[in-house]
Short mmCIF file of C-alpha atoms in Angstrom, two decimals:
data_model
loop_
_atom_site.label_atom_id
_atom_site.label_comp_id
_atom_site.label_asym_id
_atom_site.label_seq_id
_atom_site.Cartn_x
_atom_site.Cartn_y
_atom_site.Cartn_z
CA MET M 1042 7.40 -32.69 11.77
CA SER M 1043 3.80 -32.97 11.66
CA ARG M 1044 3.53 -34.43 7.93
CA ASN M 1045 3.43 -37.65 6.83
CA ARG M 1046 5.48 -37.78 3.20
CA PRO M 1047 8.21 -39.61 1.94
CA ASP M 1048 11.46 -40.39 3.11
CA SER M 1049 12.24 -38.05 -0.58
CA PRO M 1050 10.45 -35.95 -2.72
CA CYS M 1051 12.77 -38.13 -5.99
CA ILE M 1052 10.23 -39.79 -8.00
CA ALA M 1053 13.14 -41.38 -9.61
CA LEU M 1054 12.87 -39.28 -12.90
CA CYS M 1055 16.39 -37.28 -12.20
CA SER M 1056 17.57 -34.75 -15.42
CA THR M 1057 20.53 -33.33 -12.35
CA ALA M 1058 22.26 -35.58 -14.20
CA LEU M 1059 21.68 -34.06 -17.46
CA GLY M 1060 22.44 -31.09 -16.46
CA ASP M 1061 19.23 -29.21 -15.01
CA ASN M 1062 19.81 -27.03 -12.80
CA VAL M 1063 16.12 -28.10 -11.41
CA CYS M 1064 15.15 -31.49 -11.83
CA ARG M 1065 12.01 -32.40 -14.16
CA GLY M 1066 11.43 -35.09 -12.10
CA CYS M 1067 11.13 -33.34 -8.50
CA ALA M 1068 11.97 -30.33 -9.39
CA ARG M 1069 14.49 -29.69 -6.69
CA THR M 1070 17.33 -27.57 -7.62
CA PHE M 1071 20.55 -30.19 -7.72
CA GLY M 1072 22.35 -28.46 -4.77
CA GLU M 1073 18.72 -29.63 -2.95
CA ILE M 1074 19.39 -32.64 -4.44
CA SER M 1075 22.71 -32.91 -2.84
CA GLN M 1076 22.07 -31.96 0.19
CA TRP M 1077 18.76 -33.64 1.03
CA CYS M 1078 20.32 -36.42 3.41
CA PHE M 1079 22.25 -33.41 5.40
CA MET M 1080 18.72 -31.01 5.59
CA GLY M 1081 16.89 -31.20 9.40
CA ASP M 1082 13.75 -31.56 8.87
CA ASP M 1083 12.29 -27.56 8.57
CA GLU M 1084 14.54 -27.13 5.69
CA ARG M 1085 13.14 -30.44 3.79
CA GLU M 1086 9.73 -29.34 5.16
CA ALA M 1087 10.65 -25.40 2.99
CA VAL M 1088 11.91 -28.08 0.08
CA TRP M 1089 8.31 -29.50 -0.23
CA LEU M 1090 6.55 -26.31 -0.14
CA ARG M 1091 8.23 -24.35 -2.47
CA LEU M 1092 7.85 -27.91 -4.52
CA PRO M 1093 4.53 -27.45 -6.00
CA GLN M 1094 5.04 -23.94 -7.37
CA ARG M 1095 7.78 -25.47 -9.25
CA GLN M 1096 6.73 -27.49 -11.21
CA ARG M 1097 4.51 -25.04 -12.93
CA LEU M 1098 7.32 -23.46 -13.15
CA LEU M 1099 8.99 -26.11 -14.85
CA GLN M 1100 5.16 -26.95 -17.03
CA LEU M 1101 5.96 -23.30 -18.09
CA ALA M 1102 10.04 -23.94 -19.32
CA ALA M 1103 8.97 -26.45 -21.22
CA ALA M 1104 6.33 -24.74 -23.16
CA CYS M 1105 8.89 -21.91 -23.59
CA GLY M 1106 10.47 -24.50 -25.22
CA VAL M 1107 13.60 -23.79 -22.40
CA LEU M 1108 14.92 -25.84 -18.60
CA LEU M 1109 13.48 -24.25 -15.89
CA GLU M 1110 15.92 -21.29 -14.54
CA LEU M 1111 15.03 -20.38 -11.49
CA ASP M 1112 16.47 -16.27 -9.85
CA SER M 1113 15.06 -15.98 -6.10
CA LEU M 1114 14.24 -12.02 -6.14
CA ASP M 1115 13.36 -10.35 -2.17
CA GLY M 1116 12.71 -13.77 -0.61
CA VAL M 1117 9.57 -14.96 -4.30
CA GLU M 1118 11.14 -17.72 -6.50
CA TRP M 1119 10.40 -16.53 -10.42
CA GLY M 1120 11.38 -18.50 -13.51
CA ARG M 1121 13.30 -16.99 -15.65
CA LEU M 1122 13.31 -17.58 -19.80
CA PRO M 1123 16.20 -17.17 -21.81
CA ASP M 1124 16.07 -13.46 -22.59
CA GLY M 1125 16.22 -12.59 -19.20
CA SER M 1126 12.79 -11.90 -18.42
CA ARG M 1127 11.39 -13.81 -14.97
CA TYR M 1128 7.94 -14.80 -14.81
CA ARG M 1129 5.88 -16.66 -11.75
CA PHE M 1130 2.28 -18.04 -10.45
CA ASP M 1131 1.11 -15.67 -6.98
CA GLU M 1132 -1.14 -18.00 -4.54
CA GLN M 1133 -4.24 -17.23 -6.22
CA GLY M 1134 -2.88 -18.38 -9.58
CA ALA M 1135 -2.24 -15.67 -11.46
CA LEU M 1136 0.34 -15.57 -13.22
CA HIS M 1137 3.20 -12.95 -13.71
CA ARG M 1138 6.27 -11.38 -16.21
CA LEU M 1139 9.14 -9.00 -14.43
CA GLY M 1140 10.27 -7.96 -18.32
CA ARG M 1141 14.05 -6.90 -17.97
CA ASP M 1142 13.60 -3.48 -18.11
CA GLY M 1143 11.73 -3.64 -14.77
CA ALA M 1144 7.70 -3.82 -16.50
CA ALA M 1145 5.49 -6.67 -14.75
CA GLU M 1146 2.36 -7.82 -15.85
CA SER M 1147 -0.18 -9.61 -14.57
CA LEU M 1148 -2.67 -12.66 -16.20
CA ARG M 1149 -4.90 -14.41 -14.65
CA GLY M 1150 -3.23 -17.60 -15.24
CA ASP M 1151 -5.21 -19.85 -13.16
CA ALA M 1152 -7.74 -20.75 -16.45
CA LEU M 1153 -4.96 -21.05 -18.62
CA THR M 1154 -3.10 -24.31 -20.98
CA PRO M 1155 1.20 -23.92 -20.45
CA GLN M 1156 0.88 -23.15 -24.22
CA GLN M 1157 -1.59 -19.79 -23.85
CA ALA M 1158 0.80 -18.81 -20.68
CA ALA M 1159 4.24 -19.71 -23.30
CA ALA M 1160 2.44 -17.95 -25.99
CA TRP M 1161 1.89 -14.97 -23.20
CA LEU M 1162 5.23 -14.72 -22.17
CA ARG M 1163 6.88 -14.90 -25.47
CA ARG M 1164 5.49 -11.94 -26.98
CA ALA M 1165 7.14 -9.94 -23.71
#
């Protein structure tokens, strides 16, 4: 592994012990946390690479007043709201919403505050 990283993404603010599926501290899933010491370098690196995106999803979930639930659709992680709609940010910063009915919408997300993005998601 070429990157110089700490042994773990843990920042000692674990919320999975409270029942969260995604830790509000490090952004790993319960499964990733529990299997961390058994993962190989490549698996750990794949988790590390997902964490910045998950941090944004966590912020947006918090702004919506919900816990982050994750779904994987075609290999892409999406946050899921209680109403069943999904959301994600792409590499360019656009925010995408996928409604329960399959309707997709996008919004330039890099200039939005989490509260503005949450308001856009909730109006679906």
